Amino acid sequence: MAVIKVDNISKHFGALKAVDDVSFEVQAGQVFGFLGQNGSGKSTTIRMLLSLIHPSSGNIELFGKSILKNRAVILEQVGAIIERPDLYPYLSATEHLQLFAKVRKQKVAASNITKTLEQVGLAHRAHDKVQSFSLGMKQRLGIAIALVHNPSLIILDEPTNGLDPQGIADIRALIQHLAKEEGKTVFVSSHLLSEIEQVANQILIIHQGKKMVEGLTKELLDPEKRVVQIKTLNDEQALATILSSSFSPYILPRKEGVFLKLPTQAIPLLNDTLVKAGISVIGIEAKNSLEDYFLQITSNA
Amino acid sequence: MWSLIQIELYKIFRRPRTYIAFGAIAALIVVIQLGLKIDGDAYAGFLMKDINDTLTVDGKVLNGYLICYILLQLLLVHVPLLVALIAADMISGEANLGTLRLLFTTPYSRTHWVLAKFIAASIYTILLLIWLAFLALFVSMWIFGTDDLFLMKSNYVVLIEQSDVLWRYVGAFVFASFSLLTVTSLGFLMSSMSNNSIGPIVGTMSAIVFFTILSTLNIPLFNLVKPYLFTTHMNNWKEFFDIKVNLNNEAIKGSILNIPKIKTSLWVLTMHIILFVTASVIIIKKKDILS
């Protein structure tokens, strides 16, 4: 079941297209990595998922329901941090958790609050006011607020911002724990591939508001395999030929074009197969690995 | 809804800024009471100088009731500015802090949050008024004692028996609460349009000053709009202290000279409150939360 289903959403701010016709799905229990450099449209997309921003066009469904029509029911099951960890400076960590548990109509026992603070490594500062917290500590408290009501979908926008290396490792372990041990769906955004690739099952890269690539992490990061696009005069015939050949398992489902994921050394054999079947091959393009691809995007920006 | 109001009140009263208004009112009242306690006779003599030749007044003119009236005249002009400090910060302050997005990603609708915030700001306003009433009326009664209320109007004198005064103050404070709630709702509207605190606070104060000037100036062009301005009606709490007289020019106990004027003012103020709050809800519902 798709916990998040985004269909062709766009958001315009005047002439600026912050998000341009983006679609994706996040399945239950997945850790979904949402990757893009700063200003690429990640936070705008996340804000639309949480109904903080109204989309200019397109549909968003969470748990199979439209966020615009079923906002309250949906948000009961969602915990989120968005960009900076902005909190009330005059309240303590415990008071924040009590306050947001109350907002969620939940009576949270003191032991649960302590447990949540322990989960994010803040138990020792439970009663200190937030005004004395470092950025990293605020980030941890922001995550604790997102978790305090035990949501089934957790949306974390740049959760490791401001954290030291140990803090980053802790959050990474926490995300993996939430998905694997507690069966939660985690949607995590970052501008660093290194952060995303270690925790996400699936990755989507967004750049200048547009979806650039999406796929399973293990496939996208597999250095032995490349995404190969076949360009022919008759894509339908080419697809039928490949389906009836030994290359069938390597086909990638795409709405348009013929794509396969296969080792580089298999490309000549694929070409032979298509030519022998009488298909005019215009070109075969082996895409770069995800990391190269992401660096290419960011360095060109 | 009640839990949202509790949360908003909790946040209001955890902020040091909240207590500035309570402190300012206390300081002003204490200073004025102290001054009148030390030099009150001279002040009373100054008040009575025009009628001393024609009228002999027995009893304690400078009593707690008169002190309260003087204080209200002075303070009810300035309290709106203190109310604006909190009301105009209710939404924009959270937008500036970045916490508005935390609230708006909870299962409650934006309308719920806006109304909860307005009700919490209104409770703060009413508490401020109760604090003002306690200090101005009851503390003054305790310090200066009570007697008949003797008021000098522009071209006549009003004398209200002391047994006929207290309910008028209750009425005046209830009326003043409508005036201050109008300011609260105006501050709220300003707050809904901005992502920083200073703009709405200054904007609310400027609007009050601007419309007060329009309400005060006696220019035919302005007279057309005056009846519709909230500032024209805010000071009509004084109507509770204008009393009817019989054919012998004797005061009729328990009467108010111009009840329709009070009713009209309450109606205009209520309409302003509804208008400002409704506009705030519409603005916030349509707003993209980018802060």
Coordinates of C-alpha atoms in Angstrom, one line a residue:
Chain A
M1 CA 0.0 0.0 0.0
A2 CA 1.2 3.5 -0.9
V3 CA 1.5 5.6 2.2
I4 CA 2.3 8.6 0.1
K5 CA 1.0 9.1 -3.4
V6 CA 1.9 12.2 -5.2
D7 CA 0.5 12.9 -8.7
N8 CA 1.9 15.6 -10.9
I9 CA 2.1 18.3 -8.2
S10 CA 3.4 21.7 -9.1
K11 CA 3.8 24.9 -7.1
H12 CA 4.3 28.3 -8.6
F13 CA 5.3 31.4 -6.6
G14 CA 4.6 34.0 -9.2
A15 CA 6.8 33.2 -12.2
L16 CA 9.0 30.9 -10.1
K17 CA 8.2 27.2 -10.5
A18 CA 9.4 25.8 -7.2
V19 CA 8.0 22.3 -7.9
D20 CA 7.2 21.3 -11.4
D21 CA 5.0 18.2 -12.2
V22 CA 6.5 15.8 -9.6
S23 CA 5.0 12.4 -9.0
F24 CA 6.1 9.6 -6.7
E25 CA 4.9 6.9 -4.3
V26 CA 6.2 5.8 -1.0
Q27 CA 5.2 2.3 0.2
A28 CA 4.5 1.3 3.8
G29 CA 7.6 0.5 5.8
Q30 CA 9.9 2.1 3.3
V31 CA 12.6 4.6 4.1
F32 CA 12.2 7.0 1.2
G33 CA 15.2 9.3 0.5
F34 CA 14.3 12.7 -1.0
L35 CA 17.5 14.1 -2.4
G36 CA 18.3 17.5 -3.8
Q37 CA 20.5 20.5 -3.3
N38 CA 19.3 23.5 -1.3
G39 CA 16.5 25.3 -3.1
S40 CA 15.7 22.3 -5.3
G41 CA 12.1 22.2 -4.1
K42 CA 12.4 19.5 -1.4
S43 CA 10.9 21.6 1.5
T44 CA 8.2 23.0 -0.8
T45 CA 7.2 19.4 -1.7
I46 CA 7.3 18.4 2.0
R47 CA 5.2 21.4 3.0
M48 CA 2.6 20.4 0.3
L49 CA 2.6 16.9 1.8
L50 CA 1.7 18.4 5.1
S51 CA -0.8 20.9 3.7
L52 CA 1.3 23.9 4.8
I53 CA 1.4 25.0 1.2
H54 CA -1.4 24.6 -1.3
P55 CA -0.3 23.0 -4.6
S56 CA -0.9 25.0 -7.7
S57 CA -1.9 21.7 -9.4
G58 CA -1.8 18.0 -8.8
N59 CA -3.0 15.6 -6.1
I60 CA -1.5 14.4 -2.9
E61 CA -2.8 11.3 -1.1
L62 CA -1.6 10.1 2.3
F63 CA -2.8 6.7 3.5
G64 CA -5.0 6.5 0.5
K65 CA -6.9 9.8 1.3
S66 CA -6.6 13.3 -0.2
I67 CA -4.6 15.5 2.2
L68 CA -6.8 18.5 1.3
K69 CA -10.0 16.7 2.2
N70 CA -8.9 14.6 5.1
R71 CA -6.2 16.7 6.7
A72 CA -7.1 16.1 10.3
V73 CA -7.4 12.3 10.1
I74 CA -4.2 12.0 8.1
L75 CA -2.1 14.3 10.3
E76 CA -3.0 12.2 13.4
Q77 CA -0.7 9.5 11.9
V78 CA 2.1 11.8 10.8
G79 CA 5.1 13.2 12.7
A80 CA 7.3 15.8 11.0
I81 CA 10.1 18.2 11.2
I82 CA 10.4 20.8 8.5
E83 CA 13.7 22.5 7.8
R84 CA 15.0 24.3 10.9
P85 CA 14.2 23.0 14.4
D86 CA 12.2 26.1 15.5
L87 CA 10.9 25.8 19.0
Y88 CA 9.7 27.9 22.0
P89 CA 12.8 29.2 23.7
Y90 CA 10.9 29.7 27.0
L91 CA 9.9 26.0 27.3
S92 CA 11.9 23.0 28.3
A93 CA 12.3 19.8 26.3
T94 CA 9.8 18.0 28.5
E95 CA 7.3 20.8 28.2
H96 CA 7.6 20.7 24.4
L97 CA 6.8 17.0 24.4
Q98 CA 3.9 17.5 26.8
L99 CA 2.5 20.3 24.8
F100 CA 2.6 18.5 21.5
A101 CA 1.3 15.3 23.0
K102 CA -1.6 17.3 24.3
V103 CA -2.2 18.8 20.8
R104 CA -2.4 15.3 19.5
K105 CA -5.1 14.5 22.1
Q106 CA -2.8 12.0 23.8
K107 CA -2.0 11.5 27.4
V108 CA 1.6 10.6 27.3
A109 CA 3.1 9.2 30.5
A110 CA 6.2 10.8 32.0
S111 CA 8.1 7.6 31.3
N112 CA 7.2 7.8 27.6
I113 CA 8.5 11.3 27.4
T114 CA 11.7 10.2 29.1
K115 CA 11.9 7.3 26.6
T116 CA 11.4 9.6 23.6
L117 CA 14.1 12.0 24.9
E118 CA 16.4 9.0 25.5
Q119 CA 15.8 7.9 21.9
V120 CA 17.1 11.2 20.6
G121 CA 19.8 11.5 23.3
L122 CA 18.3 14.4 25.2
A123 CA 17.2 12.8 28.4
H124 CA 20.0 14.6 30.4
R125 CA 18.7 18.0 29.3
A126 CA 15.0 17.2 29.7
H127 CA 14.2 20.1 32.0
D128 CA 16.5 22.8 30.5
K129 CA 14.9 25.6 28.5
V130 CA 15.4 25.4 24.8
Q131 CA 17.0 28.8 24.7
S132 CA 20.1 27.2 26.1
F133 CA 20.2 24.4 23.4
S134 CA 22.6 24.1 20.6
L135 CA 21.3 23.7 17.0
G136 CA 22.0 20.0 17.2
M137 CA 20.1 19.6 20.4
K138 CA 17.1 21.5 18.9
Q139 CA 17.2 19.2 16.0
R140 CA 17.1 16.2 18.3
L141 CA 14.2 17.7 20.2
G142 CA 12.4 18.4 16.9
I143 CA 12.7 14.7 16.0
A144 CA 11.4 13.8 19.5
I145 CA 8.3 16.0 18.9
A146 CA 7.8 14.2 15.6
L147 CA 7.9 10.9 17.4
V148 CA 6.1 11.6 20.7
H149 CA 2.6 10.6 19.4
N150 CA 3.9 7.3 17.8
P151 CA 3.0 8.2 14.2
S152 CA 3.1 5.6 11.4
L153 CA 4.5 8.1 8.9
I154 CA 7.5 10.2 9.9
I155 CA 8.6 13.0 7.6
L156 CA 12.1 14.4 8.4
D157 CA 13.3 17.4 6.4
E158 CA 17.1 17.6 6.7
P159 CA 17.1 15.9 10.1
T160 CA 20.9 15.9 10.4
N161 CA 21.3 19.7 10.0
G162 CA 23.5 21.0 12.7
L163 CA 24.4 17.6 14.1
D164 CA 28.0 16.5 14.8
P165 CA 29.2 13.2 13.3
Q166 CA 28.1 11.2 16.3
G167 CA 24.7 12.9 16.2
I168 CA 24.4 12.1 12.4
A169 CA 25.2 8.4 13.1
D170 CA 22.6 8.4 16.0
I171 CA 19.9 9.8 13.8
R172 CA 20.8 7.4 11.0
A173 CA 20.5 4.5 13.5
L174 CA 17.2 5.9 14.8
I175 CA 15.7 6.1 11.3
Q176 CA 16.7 2.5 10.6
H177 CA 15.3 1.4 13.9
L178 CA 12.0 3.1 13.3
A179 CA 11.6 1.4 9.9
K180 CA 13.0 -2.0 10.7
E181 CA 11.9 -2.6 14.3
E182 CA 8.8 -0.5 14.5
G183 CA 7.6 -0.8 10.9
K184 CA 7.2 2.9 10.4
T185 CA 7.4 4.6 7.0
V186 CA 10.1 7.3 7.0
F187 CA 10.3 10.0 4.4
V188 CA 13.7 11.7 4.8
S189 CA 15.1 14.6 2.8
S190 CA 18.7 15.7 2.5
H191 CA 21.1 17.5 0.2
L192 CA 23.7 14.9 1.0
L193 CA 23.7 11.6 -0.9
S194 CA 26.0 10.1 1.7
E195 CA 23.3 10.5 4.3
I196 CA 20.4 9.2 2.2
E197 CA 22.2 6.2 0.6
Q198 CA 22.9 4.7 4.0
V199 CA 19.3 4.7 5.3
A200 CA 16.9 4.8 2.3
N201 CA 15.4 1.9 0.4
Q202 CA 14.3 4.1 -2.4
I203 CA 15.7 7.4 -3.6
L204 CA 14.2 10.3 -5.6
I205 CA 16.4 13.2 -6.8
I206 CA 14.8 16.5 -7.3
H207 CA 16.5 19.4 -9.0
Q208 CA 15.2 22.9 -9.8
G209 CA 11.7 21.6 -8.9
K210 CA 11.8 18.7 -11.3
K211 CA 12.1 15.0 -10.6
M212 CA 15.4 13.8 -12.1
V213 CA 15.6 10.2 -11.2
E214 CA 13.9 7.7 -8.9
G215 CA 14.7 4.1 -8.0
L216 CA 15.6 1.5 -5.4
T217 CA 18.8 2.5 -3.7
K218 CA 20.6 -0.8 -4.2
E219 CA 19.9 -0.6 -7.9
L220 CA 20.8 3.1 -8.3
L221 CA 24.0 2.7 -6.4
D222 CA 25.1 -0.6 -7.9
P223 CA 28.4 0.3 -9.6
E224 CA 28.2 -2.9 -11.7
K225 CA 25.0 -2.0 -13.3
R226 CA 24.0 0.9 -15.4
V227 CA 20.7 2.3 -16.4
V228 CA 20.7 1.9 -20.2
Q229 CA 18.3 3.7 -22.5
I230 CA 17.6 2.2 -25.9
K231 CA 16.5 4.6 -28.6
T232 CA 14.9 3.0 -31.6
L233 CA 12.6 3.9 -34.4
N234 CA 10.0 1.6 -32.9
D235 CA 10.1 1.4 -29.1
E236 CA 7.1 -1.0 -28.9
Q237 CA 8.7 -3.6 -31.1
A238 CA 12.0 -3.2 -29.3
L239 CA 10.3 -3.7 -25.9
A240 CA 8.5 -6.9 -27.3
T241 CA 11.9 -8.2 -28.5
I242 CA 13.6 -7.6 -25.2
L243 CA 10.7 -9.2 -23.3
S244 CA 11.0 -12.4 -25.3
S245 CA 14.8 -12.4 -24.9
S246 CA 17.2 -13.2 -22.0
F247 CA 17.3 -9.4 -21.2
S248 CA 13.7 -9.5 -20.0
P249 CA 14.5 -9.5 -16.2
Y250 CA 16.6 -6.3 -16.7
I251 CA 13.7 -4.1 -18.1
L252 CA 12.9 -1.1 -15.9
P253 CA 9.3 0.0 -15.9
R254 CA 9.0 3.5 -17.4
K255 CA 6.0 5.4 -18.8
E256 CA 8.1 6.4 -21.9
G257 CA 11.2 5.0 -23.5
V258 CA 12.9 1.7 -23.2
F259 CA 15.2 1.3 -20.1
L260 CA 17.2 -1.6 -18.8
K261 CA 19.5 -2.0 -15.9
L262 CA 22.3 -4.3 -16.8
P263 CA 26.1 -4.7 -16.6
T264 CA 28.0 -2.5 -19.1
Q265 CA 29.6 -5.5 -20.8
A266 CA 26.2 -6.8 -21.8
I267 CA 25.3 -3.7 -23.9
P268 CA 26.9 -5.1 -27.2
L269 CA 24.9 -8.3 -26.9
L270 CA 21.7 -6.3 -26.4
N271 CA 22.5 -4.3 -29.5
D272 CA 23.1 -7.5 -31.5
T273 CA 19.8 -8.9 -30.3
L274 CA 17.8 -5.9 -31.4
V275 CA 19.6 -5.5 -34.8
K276 CA 19.0 -9.3 -35.5
A277 CA 15.3 -8.7 -34.8
G278 CA 15.3 -6.0 -37.5
I279 CA 15.0 -3.1 -35.2
S280 CA 16.7 0.1 -36.2
V281 CA 18.7 1.2 -33.2
I282 CA 19.4 4.9 -33.1
G283 CA 21.4 4.8 -29.9
I284 CA 22.1 3.1 -26.6
E285 CA 22.9 5.4 -23.8
A286 CA 24.4 4.2 -20.5
K287 CA 23.5 6.6 -17.7
N288 CA 26.0 7.5 -15.0
S289 CA 25.8 6.0 -11.5
L290 CA 23.6 7.8 -9.0
E291 CA 26.5 9.5 -7.3
D292 CA 28.0 10.7 -10.6
Y293 CA 24.6 11.8 -11.6
F294 CA 23.9 13.7 -8.4
L295 CA 27.3 15.3 -8.6
Q296 CA 26.7 16.2 -12.2
I297 CA 23.4 17.9 -11.2
T298 CA 24.8 19.8 -8.3
S299 CA 28.0 20.9 -10.0
N300 CA 26.1 22.2 -13.0
A301 CA 23.8 24.3 -10.8
Chain B
M1 CA -10.8 23.3 21.2
W2 CA -10.5 23.8 24.9
S3 CA -7.1 22.0 24.9
L4 CA -5.9 24.4 22.2
I5 CA -7.0 27.4 24.2
Q6 CA -5.2 25.9 27.3
I7 CA -2.0 25.5 25.2
E8 CA -2.2 29.0 23.9
L9 CA -2.8 30.5 27.4
Y10 CA 0.1 28.4 28.7
K11 CA 2.3 29.8 26.0
I12 CA 1.1 33.4 26.7
F13 CA 1.8 33.2 30.4
R14 CA 5.2 31.5 30.0
R15 CA 6.5 34.5 28.1
P16 CA 8.1 37.3 30.1
R17 CA 6.6 39.9 27.6
T18 CA 3.1 39.1 28.9
Y19 CA 3.8 40.6 32.2
I20 CA 5.1 43.9 30.8
A21 CA 1.5 45.2 30.4
F22 CA 0.5 44.1 34.0
G23 CA 3.6 45.8 35.4
A24 CA 3.1 48.9 33.3
I25 CA -0.5 49.3 34.5
A26 CA 0.4 48.7 38.1
A27 CA 3.3 51.2 37.9
L28 CA 1.1 53.9 36.3
I29 CA -1.8 53.4 38.8
V30 CA 0.4 53.3 41.8
V31 CA 2.3 56.5 40.7
I32 CA -1.0 58.4 40.1
Q33 CA -2.6 57.1 43.4
L34 CA 0.6 58.1 45.3
G35 CA 0.5 61.6 43.7
L36 CA -3.2 62.1 44.5
K37 CA -2.7 60.8 48.1
I38 CA 0.1 63.3 48.7
D39 CA -1.3 66.2 46.8
G40 CA -4.9 65.3 46.2
D41 CA -6.5 68.3 47.9
A42 CA -4.7 70.7 45.5
Y43 CA -5.9 68.6 42.6
A44 CA -9.5 68.6 43.9
G45 CA -9.3 72.4 44.4
F46 CA -8.1 72.8 40.8
L47 CA -11.1 70.6 39.6
M48 CA -13.6 72.6 41.5
K49 CA -12.2 76.1 40.9
D50 CA -14.9 77.1 38.4
I51 CA -17.8 76.2 40.6
N52 CA -16.5 77.0 44.1
D53 CA -18.3 80.4 44.0
T54 CA -21.7 79.0 43.1
L55 CA -21.7 75.5 44.7
T56 CA -20.8 74.1 48.1
V57 CA -19.8 70.5 48.0
D58 CA -19.8 68.6 51.3
G59 CA -18.0 65.3 51.8
K60 CA -15.0 63.7 50.3
V61 CA -14.8 64.7 46.6
L62 CA -11.5 62.9 46.0
N63 CA -12.7 59.5 46.9
G64 CA -12.0 56.1 45.5
Y65 CA -14.7 56.3 42.9
L66 CA -13.4 59.6 41.5
I67 CA -9.9 58.3 41.5
C68 CA -11.0 55.3 39.5
Y69 CA -12.8 57.6 37.0
I70 CA -9.7 59.7 36.6
L71 CA -7.5 56.6 36.1
L72 CA -9.8 55.1 33.5
Q73 CA -9.9 58.3 31.6
L74 CA -6.1 58.3 31.5
L75 CA -5.4 54.6 31.0
L76 CA -8.2 53.3 28.7
V77 CA -6.5 55.3 26.0
H78 CA -3.2 53.6 26.5
V79 CA -4.2 50.1 27.5
P80 CA -5.0 49.3 23.8
L81 CA -1.3 49.8 23.1
L82 CA -0.4 47.3 25.7
V83 CA -3.0 44.8 24.4
A84 CA -1.5 45.2 20.9
L85 CA 1.9 43.9 22.3
I86 CA 0.4 40.4 22.8
A87 CA -2.5 40.3 20.3
A88 CA -0.5 41.4 17.3
D89 CA 2.2 38.9 18.2
M90 CA -0.1 35.8 18.4
I91 CA 0.3 34.6 14.9
S92 CA 3.1 36.6 13.4
G93 CA 5.3 35.9 16.5
E94 CA 4.9 32.1 15.8
A95 CA 5.5 32.6 12.1
N96 CA 8.7 34.5 13.0
L97 CA 9.8 31.9 15.5
G98 CA 9.0 29.1 12.9
T99 CA 6.7 27.3 15.3
L100 CA 3.5 28.1 13.3
R101 CA 4.3 25.2 10.9
L102 CA 4.6 22.9 13.9
L103 CA 1.1 23.9 15.0
F104 CA -0.4 23.7 11.5
T105 CA 0.9 20.1 11.0
T106 CA -1.2 18.9 13.9
P107 CA -4.7 17.4 13.3
Y108 CA -6.5 20.6 14.2
S109 CA -7.6 22.9 11.3
R110 CA -6.1 26.4 10.9
T111 CA -9.5 27.8 11.8
H112 CA -9.4 26.0 15.1
W113 CA -5.9 27.3 15.8
V114 CA -6.8 30.9 14.9
L115 CA -9.9 30.9 17.0
A116 CA -8.1 29.3 19.9
K117 CA -5.4 31.9 19.7
F118 CA -8.0 34.7 19.5
I119 CA -9.8 33.4 22.5
A120 CA -6.6 33.0 24.4
A121 CA -5.6 36.6 23.5
S122 CA -9.1 37.8 24.5
I123 CA -8.7 36.0 27.9
Y124 CA -5.4 37.8 28.4
T125 CA -7.1 41.1 27.5
I126 CA -9.9 40.5 30.0
L127 CA -7.4 39.6 32.7
L128 CA -5.6 42.8 32.0
L129 CA -8.8 44.7 32.4
I130 CA -9.7 42.9 35.6
W131 CA -6.2 43.8 36.9
L132 CA -6.8 47.4 35.9
A133 CA -10.2 47.3 37.6
F134 CA -8.8 45.8 40.8
L135 CA -6.1 48.4 41.1
A136 CA -8.0 51.4 39.8
L137 CA -11.3 50.8 41.6
F138 CA -10.8 48.5 44.6
V139 CA -7.3 49.7 45.7
S140 CA -8.5 53.3 45.2
M141 CA -11.6 52.6 47.3
W142 CA -9.3 51.1 50.0
I143 CA -6.8 54.0 50.0
F144 CA -9.2 57.0 49.5
G145 CA -12.5 55.6 50.9
T146 CA -15.9 56.0 49.2
D147 CA -18.4 58.8 48.9
D148 CA -20.7 60.2 46.2
L149 CA -19.2 60.5 42.8
F150 CA -18.8 64.1 41.7
L151 CA -18.0 64.5 38.0
M152 CA -17.2 67.7 36.1
K153 CA -18.4 67.5 32.6
S154 CA -17.7 70.1 29.9
N155 CA -20.8 72.2 30.7
Y156 CA -22.5 70.5 33.6
V157 CA -21.9 68.6 36.8
V158 CA -23.0 65.1 37.6
L159 CA -23.4 63.9 41.1
I160 CA -24.1 60.2 41.6
E161 CA -24.9 58.8 45.0
Q162 CA -22.3 56.3 46.2
S163 CA -24.9 53.5 46.4
D164 CA -25.5 54.1 42.7
V165 CA -21.9 54.0 41.5
L166 CA -20.5 50.5 41.7
W167 CA -22.8 48.9 39.1
R168 CA -21.9 51.7 36.7
Y169 CA -18.3 50.7 37.0
V170 CA -19.3 47.1 36.3
G171 CA -21.1 48.3 33.2
A172 CA -18.1 50.6 32.2
F173 CA -15.6 47.7 32.6
V174 CA -17.8 45.4 30.6
F175 CA -18.1 48.0 27.9
A176 CA -14.3 48.6 28.1
S177 CA -13.8 44.9 27.5
F178 CA -15.6 45.2 24.2
S179 CA -13.4 48.2 23.3
L180 CA -10.2 46.2 24.1
L181 CA -11.4 43.1 22.4
T182 CA -11.8 45.2 19.3
V183 CA -8.2 46.2 19.6
T184 CA -7.3 42.5 20.2
S185 CA -9.1 41.5 17.0
L186 CA -7.4 44.3 15.1
G187 CA -4.0 43.2 16.3
F188 CA -4.9 39.7 15.4
L189 CA -5.8 40.7 11.9
M190 CA -2.5 42.5 11.5
S191 CA -0.8 39.5 12.9
S192 CA -2.3 37.2 10.4
M193 CA -0.9 39.2 7.5
S194 CA 2.7 39.2 8.6
N195 CA 5.6 36.9 9.4
N196 CA 7.3 39.1 11.9
S197 CA 6.1 40.6 15.2
I198 CA 7.2 44.2 15.0
G199 CA 5.1 45.1 11.9
P200 CA 1.7 44.1 13.3
I201 CA 2.4 45.6 16.7
V202 CA 3.4 49.0 15.2
G203 CA 0.6 48.6 12.6
T204 CA -2.0 48.1 15.3
M205 CA -0.8 51.0 17.4
S206 CA -0.6 53.2 14.3
A207 CA -4.1 52.2 13.2
I208 CA -5.5 53.1 16.7
V209 CA -3.7 56.5 16.7
F210 CA -4.8 57.2 13.1
F211 CA -8.5 56.4 13.7
T212 CA -8.5 58.1 17.0
I213 CA -7.4 61.3 15.3
L214 CA -10.1 60.9 12.7
S215 CA -12.7 60.3 15.4
T216 CA -11.6 63.4 17.3
L217 CA -11.2 65.9 14.5
N218 CA -14.4 67.8 13.8
I219 CA -14.1 68.1 10.0
P220 CA -17.3 67.5 8.0
L221 CA -15.6 65.0 5.7
F222 CA -14.5 62.9 8.6
N223 CA -17.9 63.2 10.3
L224 CA -19.3 61.0 7.5
V225 CA -17.1 58.0 8.5
K226 CA -16.9 58.7 12.3
P227 CA -20.0 56.6 13.2
Y228 CA -18.4 53.6 11.6
L229 CA -15.0 53.9 13.2
F230 CA -14.3 51.7 16.3
T231 CA -12.3 54.5 17.9
T232 CA -15.4 56.7 17.9
H233 CA -17.1 54.2 20.2
M234 CA -14.3 53.0 22.4
N235 CA -14.6 55.7 25.0
N236 CA -18.3 55.5 25.4
W237 CA -17.9 53.7 28.7
K238 CA -18.3 57.2 30.1
E239 CA -22.0 57.1 29.1
F240 CA -22.6 54.9 32.2
F241 CA -21.8 58.0 34.3
D242 CA -24.3 60.3 32.6
I243 CA -27.5 60.2 34.6
K244 CA -31.1 61.2 33.8
V245 CA -32.7 64.0 35.8
N246 CA -36.3 64.6 36.7
L247 CA -38.2 67.9 36.2
N248 CA -36.7 69.3 39.3
N249 CA -33.3 68.6 37.9
E250 CA -32.7 65.9 40.4
A251 CA -30.7 62.8 39.5
I252 CA -32.8 59.7 38.9
K253 CA -31.0 56.9 40.7
G254 CA -30.2 53.8 38.6
S255 CA -30.7 55.7 35.3
I256 CA -28.5 56.1 32.3
L257 CA -29.0 59.2 30.1
N258 CA -28.3 57.7 26.7
I259 CA -28.7 53.9 26.6
P260 CA -29.2 53.8 22.8
K261 CA -25.7 55.3 22.4
I262 CA -24.2 52.5 24.5
K263 CA -26.1 49.9 22.5
T264 CA -25.0 51.4 19.2
S265 CA -21.4 51.5 20.3
L266 CA -21.5 47.9 21.5
W267 CA -23.0 46.9 18.2
V268 CA -20.4 48.7 16.2
L269 CA -17.6 47.3 18.3
T270 CA -19.0 43.7 18.1
M271 CA -19.3 44.0 14.3
H272 CA -15.6 45.1 14.2
I273 CA -14.6 42.1 16.3
I274 CA -16.5 39.7 14.0
L275 CA -15.1 41.4 10.9
F276 CA -11.5 41.4 12.0
V277 CA -11.5 37.8 13.3
T278 CA -13.3 36.5 10.2
A279 CA -10.8 38.2 8.0
S280 CA -8.0 36.7 10.0
V281 CA -9.4 33.2 9.6
I282 CA -9.8 33.7 5.8
I283 CA -6.3 35.0 5.4
I284 CA -4.7 32.2 7.5
K285 CA -6.7 29.5 5.7
K286 CA -5.4 30.7 2.3
K287 CA -1.9 31.5 3.4
D288 CA 1.1 29.3 2.4
I289 CA 3.2 28.7 5.5
L290 CA 6.6 29.5 4.2
S291 CA 8.3 30.6 7.5

